[in-house]
PDB file of C-alpha atoms in Angstrom:
ATOM      1  CA  MET S   1      15.718  -3.285  -0.044  1.00  0.00           C
ATOM      2  CA  LYS S   2      15.478  -1.947  -3.726  1.00  0.00           C
ATOM      3  CA  ALA S   3      13.426   0.662  -4.843  1.00  0.00           C
ATOM      4  CA  ALA S   4       9.739   0.949  -6.245  1.00  0.00           C
ATOM      5  CA  SER S   5      10.172   0.248  -9.635  1.00  0.00           C
ATOM      6  CA  GLY S   6       6.454   2.060 -10.348  1.00  0.00           C
ATOM      7  CA  VAL S   7       4.553   4.324  -8.474  1.00  0.00           C
ATOM      8  CA  LYS S   8       0.908   5.489  -8.791  1.00  0.00           C
ATOM      9  CA  ARG S   9      -0.041   8.154  -6.463  1.00  0.00           C
ATOM     10  CA  CYS S  10      -3.327   9.961  -5.178  1.00  0.00           C
ATOM     11  CA  TYR S  11      -4.272  12.726  -3.182  1.00  0.00           C
ATOM     12  CA  VAL S  12      -6.812  14.301  -1.013  1.00  0.00           C
ATOM     13  CA  SER S  13      -6.636  17.810  -0.175  1.00  0.00           C
ATOM     14  CA  VAL S  14      -8.762  19.786   2.724  1.00  0.00           C
ATOM     15  CA  ASP S  15      -8.127  23.423   3.280  1.00  0.00           C
ATOM     16  CA  GLY S  16      -5.217  22.856   1.264  1.00  0.00           C
ATOM     17  CA  LYS S  17      -3.011  20.207   3.325  1.00  0.00           C
ATOM     18  CA  VAL S  18      -3.623  16.953   2.248  1.00  0.00           C
ATOM     19  CA  ALA S  19      -5.709  14.804   4.253  1.00  0.00           C
ATOM     20  CA  LEU S  20      -5.953  11.478   2.858  1.00  0.00           C
ATOM     21  CA  SER S  21      -2.163  10.207   0.514  1.00  0.00           C
ATOM     22  CA  THR S  22      -3.033   6.633  -1.591  1.00  0.00           C
ATOM     23  CA  SER S  23      -0.634   5.285  -3.848  1.00  0.00           C
ATOM     24  CA  VAL S  24      -0.098   1.396  -5.579  1.00  0.00           C
ATOM     25  CA  GLU S  25       3.642   0.365  -5.800  1.00  0.00           C
ATOM     26  CA  TRP S  26       5.294  -1.979  -7.690  1.00  0.00           C
ATOM     27  CA  HIS S  27       8.693  -3.078  -5.418  1.00  0.00           C
ATOM     28  CA  GLU S  28      11.059  -6.495  -5.101  1.00  0.00           C
ATOM     29  CA  ALA S  29       9.007 -10.013  -4.627  1.00  0.00           C
ATOM     30  CA  GLY S  30       9.408 -10.927  -0.780  1.00  0.00           C
ATOM     31  CA  ALA S  31       9.345  -7.303   0.494  1.00  0.00           C
ATOM     32  CA  PRO S  32       8.229  -7.137   4.167  1.00  0.00           C
ATOM     33  CA  VAL S  33       5.483  -5.211   4.337  1.00  0.00           C
ATOM     34  CA  ALA S  34       6.278  -3.425   7.246  1.00  0.00           C
ATOM     35  CA  GLU S  35       8.923  -2.677   4.881  1.00  0.00           C
ATOM     36  CA  ILE S  36       7.092  -1.420   2.146  1.00  0.00           C
ATOM     37  CA  ALA S  37       4.930   1.331   4.859  1.00  0.00           C
ATOM     38  CA  SER S  38       8.284   1.862   7.037  1.00  0.00           C
ATOM     39  CA  LYS S  39       8.476   4.383   3.355  1.00  0.00           C
ATOM     40  CA  THR S  40       5.310   6.364   4.391  1.00  0.00           C
ATOM     41  CA  ILE S  41       5.794   9.329   5.786  1.00  0.00           C
ATOM     42  CA  GLY S  42       4.470   8.954   9.394  1.00  0.00           C
ATOM     43  CA  ALA S  43       5.383   5.349  10.019  1.00  0.00           C
ATOM     44  CA  ASP S  44       7.216   3.745  12.697  1.00  0.00           C
ATOM     45  CA  PRO S  45       8.841   0.300  12.983  1.00  0.00           C
ATOM     46  CA  GLY S  46       6.925  -0.345  15.492  1.00  0.00           C
ATOM     47  CA  ASP S  47       3.539  -0.185  13.658  1.00  0.00           C
ATOM     48  CA  LYS S  48       1.497  -3.247  13.674  1.00  0.00           C
ATOM     49  CA  VAL S  49       1.740  -6.092  11.647  1.00  0.00           C
ATOM     50  CA  SER S  50      -1.266  -8.209  11.179  1.00  0.00           C
ATOM     51  CA  VAL S  51      -1.466 -12.237  11.789  1.00  0.00           C
ATOM     52  CA  ASP S  52      -1.268 -13.483   8.065  1.00  0.00           C
ATOM     53  CA  LYS S  53       1.589 -10.042   7.196  1.00  0.00           C
ATOM     54  CA  ARG S  54      -0.246  -9.129   4.578  1.00  0.00           C
ATOM     55  CA  TYR S  55      -0.636  -5.512   6.428  1.00  0.00           C
ATOM     56  CA  SER S  56       1.215  -3.328   8.467  1.00  0.00           C
ATOM     57  CA  TYR S  57      -0.780  -0.263   9.642  1.00  0.00           C
ATOM     58  CA  SER S  58      -1.113   2.199  12.492  1.00  0.00           C
ATOM     59  CA  GLY S  59      -3.044   5.531  13.290  1.00  0.00           C
ATOM     60  CA  LYS S  60      -0.789   7.486  10.268  1.00  0.00           C
ATOM     61  CA  GLY S  61      -1.259   4.975   7.974  1.00  0.00           C
ATOM     62  CA  GLY S  62       0.167   1.389   6.792  1.00  0.00           C
ATOM     63  CA  ALA S  63       0.918  -0.853   4.144  1.00  0.00           C
ATOM     64  CA  GLY S  64      -1.208  -3.823   2.143  1.00  0.00           C
ATOM     65  CA  LEU S  65      -0.388  -6.139  -0.182  1.00  0.00           C
ATOM     66  CA  ILE S  66      -2.327  -6.472  -3.643  1.00  0.00           C
ATOM     67  CA  ARG S  67      -3.263  -9.544  -4.468  1.00  0.00           C
ATOM     68  CA  CYS S  68      -3.864 -10.355  -8.129  1.00  0.00           C
ATOM     69  CA  ASP S  69      -5.740 -13.219  -8.511  1.00  0.00           C
ATOM     70  CA  ASP S  70      -5.532 -13.612 -12.544  1.00  0.00           C
ATOM     71  CA  SER S  71      -1.541 -13.470 -12.993  1.00  0.00           C
ATOM     72  CA  SER S  72      -1.522 -12.939 -16.623  1.00  0.00           C
ATOM     73  CA  THR S  73      -2.251  -9.355 -16.205  1.00  0.00           C
ATOM     74  CA  ILE S  74       0.697  -8.424 -14.533  1.00  0.00           C
ATOM     75  CA  ASP S  75       3.525  -7.586 -16.996  1.00  0.00           C
ATOM     76  CA  LYS S  76       5.878  -9.943 -17.069  1.00  0.00           C
ATOM     77  CA  ASP S  77       9.386  -7.955 -17.308  1.00  0.00           C
ATOM     78  CA  VAL S  78       8.156  -7.000 -13.284  1.00  0.00           C
ATOM     79  CA  ASP S  79       9.089  -9.497 -10.555  1.00  0.00           C
ATOM     80  CA  GLY S  80       7.719  -8.368  -7.495  1.00  0.00           C
ATOM     81  CA  GLY S  81       4.854  -7.590  -5.144  1.00  0.00           C
ATOM     82  CA  LEU S  82       2.350  -5.548  -5.777  1.00  0.00           C
ATOM     83  CA  TYR S  83       1.644  -3.144  -2.977  1.00  0.00           C
ATOM     84  CA  ALA S  84      -1.285  -0.292  -1.495  1.00  0.00           C
ATOM     85  CA  THR S  85       0.075   2.536   0.988  1.00  0.00           C
ATOM     86  CA  VAL S  86      -2.521   4.632   2.389  1.00  0.00           C
ATOM     87  CA  ARG S  87      -1.225   7.961   4.873  1.00  0.00           C
ATOM     88  CA  VAL S  88      -4.146  10.148   6.850  1.00  0.00           C
ATOM     89  CA  GLY S  89      -3.097  13.556   7.247  1.00  0.00           C
ATOM     90  CA  GLY S  90      -3.719  15.291  11.131  1.00  0.00           C
ATOM     91  CA  ASP S  91      -3.044  14.150  14.168  1.00  0.00           C
ATOM     92  CA  PRO S  92      -3.257  10.089  14.686  1.00  0.00           C
ATOM     93  CA  GLY S  93      -6.718   8.628  14.189  1.00  0.00           C
ATOM     94  CA  ASP S  94      -7.840   4.938  15.104  1.00  0.00           C
ATOM     95  CA  ALA S  95      -5.161   2.113  14.096  1.00  0.00           C
ATOM     96  CA  SER S  96      -8.387  -0.526  13.951  1.00  0.00           C
ATOM     97  CA  ALA S  97      -9.779   1.864  11.244  1.00  0.00           C
ATOM     98  CA  VAL S  98      -6.834   2.740   8.982  1.00  0.00           C
ATOM     99  CA  LEU S  99      -6.368  -0.543   8.872  1.00  0.00           C
ATOM    100  CA  LYS S 100     -10.135  -1.720   7.613  1.00  0.00           C
ATOM    101  CA  MET S 101      -9.357   1.230   5.266  1.00  0.00           C
ATOM    102  CA  ILE S 102      -5.954  -0.342   4.195  1.00  0.00           C
ATOM    103  CA  GLU S 103      -7.631  -3.832   3.682  1.00  0.00           C
ATOM    104  CA  ALA S 104     -10.671  -2.572   1.153  1.00  0.00           C
ATOM    105  CA  TYR S 105      -8.122  -0.291  -0.285  1.00  0.00           C
ATOM    106  CA  THR S 106      -6.156  -3.360  -1.688  1.00  0.00           C
ATOM    107  CA  SER S 107      -8.829  -5.492  -1.834  1.00  0.00           C
ATOM    108  CA  ALA S 108     -10.727  -3.325  -4.403  1.00  0.00           C
ATOM    109  CA  ALA S 109      -7.395  -2.351  -5.865  1.00  0.00           C
ATOM    110  CA  PRO S 110      -7.946  -5.905  -8.458  1.00  0.00           C
ATOM    111  CA  ALA S 111     -11.159  -4.726  -9.803  1.00  0.00           C
ATOM    112  CA  ALA S 112     -10.007  -1.243 -10.381  1.00  0.00           C
ATOM    113  CA  GLY S 113      -8.109  -2.480 -12.778  1.00  0.00           C
ATOM    114  CA  GLU S 114      -4.522  -2.243 -10.336  1.00  0.00           C
ATOM    115  CA  CYS S 115      -2.925  -5.183 -11.654  1.00  0.00           C
ATOM    116  CA  GLU S 116      -3.066  -4.527 -15.418  1.00  0.00           C
ATOM    117  CA  VAL S 117      -1.269  -1.126 -14.631  1.00  0.00           C
ATOM    118  CA  ASP S 118       1.730  -0.981 -15.892  1.00  0.00           C
ATOM    119  CA  LEU S 119       3.051   1.720 -13.509  1.00  0.00           C
TER     120      LEU S 119
END
């Protein structure tokens, strides 16, 4: 798989340690979400993948495919998919709670203008 063509990251620290890390990333068209998640620190090849193959997740984090409804806003030079990643710091948490967070993050990304951003 080719390297991400653009990445935007956000870190939340608590007491000097990263508690949450998120990103929005362009990757090659058709890249499996599990492959995107595998680039995230703490991801594991055995992480769960949702039935629709849109999300990969564990108690440490994961990734999800962002669906941009209005394709006219996407940079025409980009031939790929837009993905969100989430990594939770510290001890592993509840995988189903992490999945809910990834689902919410990927669903909110288009409304936040992520589909219009030229990373």
